[in-house]
PDB file of C-alpha atoms and ligand atoms in Angstrom:
ATOM      1  CA  UNK A   1      68.434 -33.894 163.018  1.00  0.00           C
ATOM      2  CA  UNK A   2      70.615 -36.040 160.812  1.00  0.00           C
ATOM      3  CA  UNK A   3      70.351 -35.382 157.080  1.00  0.00           C
ATOM      4  CA  UNK A   4      71.772 -37.467 154.243  1.00  0.00           C
ATOM      5  CA  UNK A   5      72.715 -35.645 151.026  1.00  0.00           C
ATOM      6  CA  UNK A   6      73.178 -37.822 147.926  1.00  0.00           C
ATOM      7  CA  UNK A   7      74.519 -35.691 145.075  1.00  0.00           C
ATOM      8  CA  UNK A   8      77.289 -36.442 142.581  1.00  0.00           C
ATOM      9  CA  UNK A   9      78.121 -32.833 141.655  1.00  0.00           C
ATOM     10  CA  UNK A  10      80.940 -32.017 144.112  1.00  0.00           C
ATOM     11  CA  UNK A  11      80.254 -28.274 144.184  1.00  0.00           C
ATOM     12  CA  UNK A  12      76.528 -28.655 144.827  1.00  0.00           C
ATOM     13  CA  UNK A  13      77.169 -31.454 147.334  1.00  0.00           C
ATOM     14  CA  UNK A  14      79.455 -29.169 149.347  1.00  0.00           C
ATOM     15  CA  UNK A  15      76.976 -26.266 149.137  1.00  0.00           C
ATOM     16  CA  UNK A  16      74.177 -28.521 150.376  1.00  0.00           C
ATOM     17  CA  UNK A  17      76.389 -29.869 153.144  1.00  0.00           C
ATOM     18  CA  UNK A  18      77.376 -26.399 154.335  1.00  0.00           C
ATOM     19  CA  UNK A  19      73.877 -24.895 154.176  1.00  0.00           C
ATOM     20  CA  UNK A  20      72.206 -27.822 155.962  1.00  0.00           C
ATOM     21  CA  UNK A  21      74.953 -27.967 158.602  1.00  0.00           C
ATOM     22  CA  UNK A  22      74.602 -24.205 159.151  1.00  0.00           C
ATOM     23  CA  UNK A  23      70.891 -24.786 159.777  1.00  0.00           C
ATOM     24  CA  UNK A  24      71.893 -26.900 162.780  1.00  0.00           C
ATOM     25  CA  UNK A  25      71.852 -30.447 161.404  1.00  0.00           C
ATOM     26  CA  UNK A  26      74.317 -33.288 161.245  1.00  0.00           C
ATOM     27  CA  UNK A  27      75.029 -33.981 157.564  1.00  0.00           C
ATOM     28  CA  UNK A  28      76.242 -37.156 155.850  1.00  0.00           C
ATOM     29  CA  UNK A  29      77.087 -36.995 152.164  1.00  0.00           C
ATOM     30  CA  UNK A  30      77.353 -39.583 149.402  1.00  0.00           C
ATOM     31  CA  UNK A  31      78.602 -39.017 145.854  1.00  0.00           C
ATOM     32  CA  UNK A  32      76.943 -41.986 144.145  1.00  0.00           C
ATOM     33  CA  UNK A  33      73.790 -44.068 144.363  1.00  0.00           C
ATOM     34  CA  UNK A  34      75.393 -47.168 145.849  1.00  0.00           C
ATOM     35  CA  UNK A  35      76.979 -45.346 148.777  1.00  0.00           C
ATOM     36  CA  UNK A  36      73.856 -43.199 149.231  1.00  0.00           C
ATOM     37  CA  UNK A  37      71.619 -46.249 149.294  1.00  0.00           C
ATOM     38  CA  UNK A  38      73.875 -47.931 151.837  1.00  0.00           C
ATOM     39  CA  UNK A  39      73.939 -44.951 154.211  1.00  0.00           C
ATOM     40  CA  UNK A  40      70.158 -44.470 154.023  1.00  0.00           C
ATOM     41  CA  UNK A  41      69.709 -48.168 154.613  1.00  0.00           C
ATOM     42  CA  UNK A  42      71.864 -48.639 157.697  1.00  0.00           C
ATOM     43  CA  UNK A  43      72.172 -45.211 159.302  1.00  0.00           C
ATOM     44  CA  UNK A  44      69.665 -43.390 161.497  1.00  0.00           C
ATOM     45  CA  UNK A  45      68.987 -40.556 159.046  1.00  0.00           C
ATOM     46  CA  UNK A  46      65.982 -38.312 159.690  1.00  0.00           C
ATOM     47  CA  UNK A  47      65.607 -37.034 156.115  1.00  0.00           C
ATOM     48  CA  UNK A  48      67.320 -37.276 152.729  1.00  0.00           C
ATOM     49  CA  UNK A  49      68.089 -34.878 149.888  1.00  0.00           C
ATOM     50  CA  UNK A  50      68.429 -37.189 146.894  1.00  0.00           C
ATOM     51  CA  UNK A  51      69.575 -36.248 143.411  1.00  0.00           C
ATOM     52  CA  UNK A  52      67.970 -38.443 140.755  1.00  0.00           C
ATOM     53  CA  UNK A  53      70.809 -38.450 138.215  1.00  0.00           C
ATOM     54  CA  UNK A  54      73.511 -40.406 140.053  1.00  0.00           C
ATOM     55  CA  UNK A  55      76.359 -42.697 138.988  1.00  0.00           C
ATOM     56  CA  UNK A  56      76.326 -46.422 139.868  1.00  0.00           C
ATOM     57  CA  UNK A  57      72.674 -46.526 140.940  1.00  0.00           C
ATOM     58  CA  UNK A  58      70.147 -43.887 139.859  1.00  0.00           C
ATOM     59  CA  UNK A  59      68.186 -41.974 142.479  1.00  0.00           C
ATOM     60  CA  UNK A  60      64.827 -43.540 141.618  1.00  0.00           C
ATOM     61  CA  UNK A  61      66.237 -47.037 142.179  1.00  0.00           C
ATOM     62  CA  UNK A  62      67.802 -45.902 145.469  1.00  0.00           C
ATOM     63  CA  UNK A  63      64.451 -44.515 146.626  1.00  0.00           C
ATOM     64  CA  UNK A  64      62.465 -47.588 145.524  1.00  0.00           C
ATOM     65  CA  UNK A  65      64.858 -49.906 147.359  1.00  0.00           C
ATOM     66  CA  UNK A  66      64.579 -47.922 150.575  1.00  0.00           C
ATOM     67  CA  UNK A  67      60.801 -47.940 150.414  1.00  0.00           C
ATOM     68  CA  UNK A  68      60.668 -51.649 149.547  1.00  0.00           C
ATOM     69  CA  UNK A  69      62.852 -52.319 152.589  1.00  0.00           C
ATOM     70  CA  UNK A  70      60.448 -50.293 154.749  1.00  0.00           C
ATOM     71  CA  UNK A  71      62.675 -47.222 155.208  1.00  0.00           C
ATOM     72  CA  UNK A  72      60.192 -44.401 155.793  1.00  0.00           C
ATOM     73  CA  UNK A  73      62.348 -41.275 156.300  1.00  0.00           C
ATOM     74  CA  UNK A  74      61.184 -38.234 154.314  1.00  0.00           C
ATOM     75  CA  UNK A  75      62.979 -37.857 150.976  1.00  0.00           C
ATOM     76  CA  UNK A  76      63.278 -34.653 148.959  1.00  0.00           C
ATOM     77  CA  UNK A  77      64.357 -35.376 145.385  1.00  0.00           C
ATOM     78  CA  UNK A  78      66.309 -33.031 143.136  1.00  0.00           C
ATOM     79  CA  UNK A  79      65.165 -33.202 139.537  1.00  0.00           C
ATOM     80  CA  UNK A  80      66.328 -31.720 136.262  1.00  0.00           C
ATOM     81  CA  UNK A  81      64.428 -28.586 135.314  1.00  0.00           C
ATOM     82  CA  UNK A  82      61.387 -29.121 133.107  1.00  0.00           C
ATOM     83  CA  UNK A  83      61.609 -32.904 133.437  1.00  0.00           C
ATOM     84  CA  UNK A  84      58.055 -33.263 134.723  1.00  0.00           C
ATOM     85  CA  UNK A  85      58.093 -37.018 134.153  1.00  0.00           C
ATOM     86  CA  UNK A  86      60.969 -37.280 136.678  1.00  0.00           C
ATOM     87  CA  UNK A  87      58.850 -35.584 139.315  1.00  0.00           C
ATOM     88  CA  UNK A  88      55.941 -37.936 138.663  1.00  0.00           C
ATOM     89  CA  UNK A  89      58.178 -41.017 138.737  1.00  0.00           C
ATOM     90  CA  UNK A  90      59.860 -39.739 141.908  1.00  0.00           C
ATOM     91  CA  UNK A  91      56.613 -39.130 143.760  1.00  0.00           C
ATOM     92  CA  UNK A  92      55.372 -42.556 142.660  1.00  0.00           C
ATOM     93  CA  UNK A  93      58.575 -44.130 143.972  1.00  0.00           C
ATOM     94  CA  UNK A  94      57.928 -42.662 147.413  1.00  0.00           C
ATOM     95  CA  UNK A  95      59.450 -39.154 147.400  1.00  0.00           C
ATOM     96  CA  UNK A  96      57.824 -36.698 149.820  1.00  0.00           C
ATOM     97  CA  UNK A  97      58.746 -33.561 147.918  1.00  0.00           C
ATOM     98  CA  UNK A  98      60.810 -32.427 144.949  1.00  0.00           C
ATOM     99  CA  UNK A  99      62.808 -29.426 143.864  1.00  0.00           C
ATOM    100  CA  UNK A 100      63.897 -28.685 140.288  1.00  0.00           C
ATOM    101  CA  UNK A 101      67.487 -27.634 139.612  1.00  0.00           C
ATOM    102  CA  UNK A 102      68.676 -24.947 139.773  1.00  0.00           C
ATOM    103  CA  UNK A 103      67.089 -23.949 143.069  1.00  0.00           C
ATOM    104  CA  UNK A 104      67.667 -21.388 145.792  1.00  0.00           C
ATOM    105  CA  UNK A 105      69.250 -22.871 148.904  1.00  0.00           C
ATOM    106  CA  UNK A 106      66.709 -20.978 151.027  1.00  0.00           C
ATOM    107  CA  UNK A 107      63.874 -22.846 149.323  1.00  0.00           C
ATOM    108  CA  UNK A 108      65.568 -26.171 149.834  1.00  0.00           C
ATOM    109  CA  UNK A 109      66.017 -25.417 153.542  1.00  0.00           C
ATOM    110  CA  UNK A 110      62.378 -24.359 153.881  1.00  0.00           C
ATOM    111  CA  UNK A 111      61.178 -27.568 152.231  1.00  0.00           C
ATOM    112  CA  UNK A 112      63.469 -29.613 154.445  1.00  0.00           C
ATOM    113  CA  UNK A 113      62.053 -27.883 157.530  1.00  0.00           C
ATOM    114  CA  UNK A 114      58.544 -28.713 156.340  1.00  0.00           C
ATOM    115  CA  UNK A 115      59.435 -32.391 155.937  1.00  0.00           C
ATOM    116  CA  UNK A 116      61.091 -32.587 159.364  1.00  0.00           C
ATOM    117  CA  UNK A 117      58.136 -30.808 160.954  1.00  0.00           C
ATOM    118  CA  UNK A 118      55.782 -33.459 159.698  1.00  0.00           C
ATOM    119  CA  UNK A 119      57.893 -36.096 161.430  1.00  0.00           C
ATOM    120  CA  UNK A 120      57.248 -34.549 164.806  1.00  0.00           C
ATOM    121  CA  UNK A 121      53.748 -33.289 164.002  1.00  0.00           C
ATOM    122  CA  UNK A 122      54.836 -29.683 164.509  1.00  0.00           C
ATOM    123  CA  UNK A 123      52.645 -27.172 162.719  1.00  0.00           C
ATOM    124  CA  UNK A 124      55.200 -24.422 162.196  1.00  0.00           C
ATOM    125  CA  UNK A 125      58.929 -23.718 162.168  1.00  0.00           C
ATOM    126  CA  UNK A 126      58.717 -22.590 165.808  1.00  0.00           C
ATOM    127  CA  UNK A 127      58.624 -25.482 168.234  1.00  0.00           C
ATOM    128  CA  UNK A 128      57.625 -25.066 171.844  1.00  0.00           C
ATOM    129  CA  UNK A 129      57.996 -27.153 174.963  1.00  0.00           C
ATOM    130  CA  UNK A 130      56.909 -25.266 178.071  1.00  0.00           C
ATOM    131  CA  UNK A 131      59.292 -22.308 178.511  1.00  0.00           C
ATOM    132  CA  UNK A 132      61.520 -23.379 175.577  1.00  0.00           C
ATOM    133  CA  UNK A 133      61.004 -22.009 172.068  1.00  0.00           C
ATOM    134  CA  UNK A 134      63.120 -23.356 169.253  1.00  0.00           C
ATOM    135  CA  UNK A 135      63.046 -21.561 165.921  1.00  0.00           C
ATOM    136  CA  UNK A 136      64.105 -24.120 163.320  1.00  0.00           C
ATOM    137  CA  UNK A 137      64.230 -21.494 160.562  1.00  0.00           C
ATOM    138  CA  UNK A 138      66.642 -19.225 162.452  1.00  0.00           C
ATOM    139  CA  UNK A 139      68.387 -21.970 164.447  1.00  0.00           C
ATOM    140  CA  UNK A 140      67.699 -19.991 167.629  1.00  0.00           C
ATOM    141  CA  UNK A 141      66.435 -20.892 171.072  1.00  0.00           C
ATOM    142  CA  UNK A 142      64.474 -18.693 173.475  1.00  0.00           C
ATOM    143  CA  UNK A 143      63.770 -19.433 177.125  1.00  0.00           C
ATOM    144  CA  UNK A 144      60.764 -17.465 178.367  1.00  0.00           C
ATOM    145  CA  UNK A 145      61.469 -15.021 175.529  1.00  0.00           C
ATOM    146  CA  UNK A 146      65.190 -14.555 176.274  1.00  0.00           C
ATOM    147  CA  UNK A 147      67.778 -15.817 173.753  1.00  0.00           C
ATOM    148  CA  UNK A 148      69.801 -18.813 174.903  1.00  0.00           C
ATOM    149  CA  UNK A 149      73.348 -19.347 173.612  1.00  0.00           C
ATOM    150  CA  UNK A 150      74.034 -22.966 172.715  1.00  0.00           C
ATOM    151  CA  UNK A 151      76.943 -24.666 171.006  1.00  0.00           C
ATOM    152  CA  UNK A 152      76.103 -26.392 167.729  1.00  0.00           C
ATOM    153  CA  UNK A 153      76.188 -29.768 169.486  1.00  0.00           C
ATOM    154  CA  UNK A 154      73.824 -28.589 172.201  1.00  0.00           C
ATOM    155  CA  UNK A 155      71.506 -27.118 169.583  1.00  0.00           C
ATOM    156  CA  UNK A 156      71.406 -30.408 167.668  1.00  0.00           C
ATOM    157  CA  UNK A 157      70.686 -32.315 170.841  1.00  0.00           C
ATOM    158  CA  UNK A 158      67.903 -29.950 171.885  1.00  0.00           C
ATOM    159  CA  UNK A 159      66.320 -30.038 168.389  1.00  0.00           C
ATOM    160  CA  UNK A 160      66.294 -33.805 168.459  1.00  0.00           C
ATOM    161  CA  UNK A 161      64.676 -33.925 171.887  1.00  0.00           C
ATOM    162  CA  UNK A 162      62.160 -31.230 170.943  1.00  0.00           C
ATOM    163  CA  UNK A 163      61.262 -32.855 167.704  1.00  0.00           C
ATOM    164  CA  UNK A 164      59.743 -35.686 169.690  1.00  0.00           C
ATOM    165  CA  UNK A 165      58.715 -34.345 173.069  1.00  0.00           C
ATOM    166  CA  UNK A 166      58.065 -36.981 175.712  1.00  0.00           C
ATOM    167  CA  UNK A 167      59.870 -39.605 173.630  1.00  0.00           C
ATOM    168  CA  UNK A 168      62.500 -41.447 175.649  1.00  0.00           C
ATOM    169  CA  UNK A 169      65.782 -41.389 173.740  1.00  0.00           C
ATOM    170  CA  UNK A 170      68.431 -43.921 174.674  1.00  0.00           C
ATOM    171  CA  UNK A 171      72.049 -42.783 174.619  1.00  0.00           C
ATOM    172  CA  UNK A 172      72.640 -44.969 171.571  1.00  0.00           C
ATOM    173  CA  UNK A 173      69.680 -43.439 169.739  1.00  0.00           C
ATOM    174  CA  UNK A 174      70.920 -39.931 170.535  1.00  0.00           C
ATOM    175  CA  UNK A 175      74.453 -40.649 169.337  1.00  0.00           C
ATOM    176  CA  UNK A 176      73.136 -42.278 166.140  1.00  0.00           C
ATOM    177  CA  UNK A 177      71.194 -39.126 165.305  1.00  0.00           C
ATOM    178  CA  UNK A 178      73.883 -36.664 166.342  1.00  0.00           C
ATOM    179  CA  UNK A 179      77.059 -38.046 164.836  1.00  0.00           C
ATOM    180  CA  UNK A 180      77.725 -38.597 161.149  1.00  0.00           C
ATOM    181  CA  UNK A 181      78.765 -41.928 159.683  1.00  0.00           C
ATOM    182  CA  UNK A 182      82.392 -42.969 160.295  1.00  0.00           C
ATOM    183  CA  UNK A 183      82.729 -40.605 163.257  1.00  0.00           C
ATOM    184  CA  UNK A 184      83.947 -41.941 166.549  1.00  0.00           C
ATOM    185  CA  UNK A 185      80.705 -42.493 168.403  1.00  0.00           C
ATOM    186  CA  UNK A 186      81.024 -42.644 172.119  1.00  0.00           C
ATOM    187  CA  UNK A 187      77.740 -42.776 173.973  1.00  0.00           C
ATOM    188  CA  UNK A 188      79.515 -41.560 177.136  1.00  0.00           C
ATOM    189  CA  UNK A 189      80.042 -38.162 175.524  1.00  0.00           C
ATOM    190  CA  UNK A 190      76.255 -37.964 175.104  1.00  0.00           C
ATOM    191  CA  UNK A 191      75.941 -37.933 178.885  1.00  0.00           C
ATOM    192  CA  UNK A 192      78.305 -34.972 179.022  1.00  0.00           C
ATOM    193  CA  UNK A 193      76.314 -33.061 176.398  1.00  0.00           C
ATOM    194  CA  UNK A 194      73.013 -33.833 178.097  1.00  0.00           C
ATOM    195  CA  UNK A 195      74.431 -32.616 181.427  1.00  0.00           C
ATOM    196  CA  UNK A 196      75.642 -29.367 179.844  1.00  0.00           C
ATOM    197  CA  UNK A 197      72.367 -28.749 178.055  1.00  0.00           C
ATOM    198  CA  UNK A 198      70.374 -29.543 181.169  1.00  0.00           C
ATOM    199  CA  UNK A 199      72.270 -26.858 183.102  1.00  0.00           C
ATOM    200  CA  UNK A 200      71.367 -24.249 180.503  1.00  0.00           C
ATOM    201  CA  UNK A 201      67.648 -25.112 180.459  1.00  0.00           C
ATOM    202  CA  UNK A 202      65.053 -24.397 183.152  1.00  0.00           C
ATOM    203  CA  UNK A 203      64.945 -27.057 185.824  1.00  0.00           C
ATOM    204  CA  UNK A 204      62.969 -30.169 185.022  1.00  0.00           C
ATOM    205  CA  UNK A 205      62.976 -29.856 181.211  1.00  0.00           C
ATOM    206  CA  UNK A 206      65.223 -32.867 180.605  1.00  0.00           C
ATOM    207  CA  UNK A 207      64.339 -35.850 182.712  1.00  0.00           C
ATOM    208  CA  UNK A 208      66.314 -39.058 183.046  1.00  0.00           C
ATOM    209  CA  UNK A 209      64.352 -42.252 182.683  1.00  0.00           C
ATOM    210  CA  UNK A 210      66.359 -44.705 184.680  1.00  0.00           C
ATOM    211  CA  UNK A 211      67.921 -47.431 182.576  1.00  0.00           C
ATOM    212  CA  UNK A 212      66.295 -46.135 179.388  1.00  0.00           C
ATOM    213  CA  UNK A 213      67.529 -42.662 178.565  1.00  0.00           C
ATOM    214  CA  UNK A 214      66.346 -39.082 178.449  1.00  0.00           C
ATOM    215  CA  UNK A 215      63.260 -37.175 177.472  1.00  0.00           C
ATOM    216  CA  UNK A 216      62.224 -33.575 177.132  1.00  0.00           C
ATOM    217  CA  UNK A 217      59.120 -32.534 179.043  1.00  0.00           C
ATOM    218  CA  UNK A 218      57.229 -29.386 179.907  1.00  0.00           C
ATOM    219  CA  UNK A 219      58.076 -29.073 183.622  1.00  0.00           C
ATOM    220  CA  UNK A 220      54.755 -27.334 184.344  1.00  0.00           C
ATOM    221  CA  UNK A 221      52.820 -30.274 182.899  1.00  0.00           C
ATOM    222  CA  UNK A 222      54.887 -33.099 184.348  1.00  0.00           C
ATOM    223  CA  UNK A 223      55.152 -31.556 187.844  1.00  0.00           C
TER     224      UNK A 223
HETATM  225 CA1  LIG B 301      73.461 -35.590 139.224  1.00  0.00          CA
END
């Protein structure tokens, strides 16, 4: 998944970046409200961690503008401790969850997993598609119970496909969700990653939909 972190404190921003990246996501960061708003507006982000106290444009305004423009990605807001009115205002502005500072990174990651799960209608942190099990909490993959070694790119690709089983992803859509802003996006490299991942998975799990893209299926069901 692709996660946007909008936080002006450089230390916390880096900690959030590192922890979310270690959980197997692509992370974009912004240090102020204007840049954060822009990235959430134009980029294919799957979820946002949004600090409310931001320079240039405050977090509540950022959130309201996204929602007014129809941007529906889940947003977790970071609020000052004991500022209950901030939580209320944030939820009213369209936040999906909140966390008061200071917080434990483990809790933030758990809340993020819960938000991402809702996107794909998964009921737990373990996602299944036929023989494939993906543990989003541990960032691990099992095939018929046996651990599968994946590179971080392959893991991101598989998570994206598993998050929406049976959804046909175009190469452009995959590269938008896998590469951060300002990276050199080449949709041809997606083909290479899909081919590598396909070789590691049981036959028939990734199918090519001619002219449209790729989708993940349960081979036993689609056969
Ligand atoms: Ca702040």
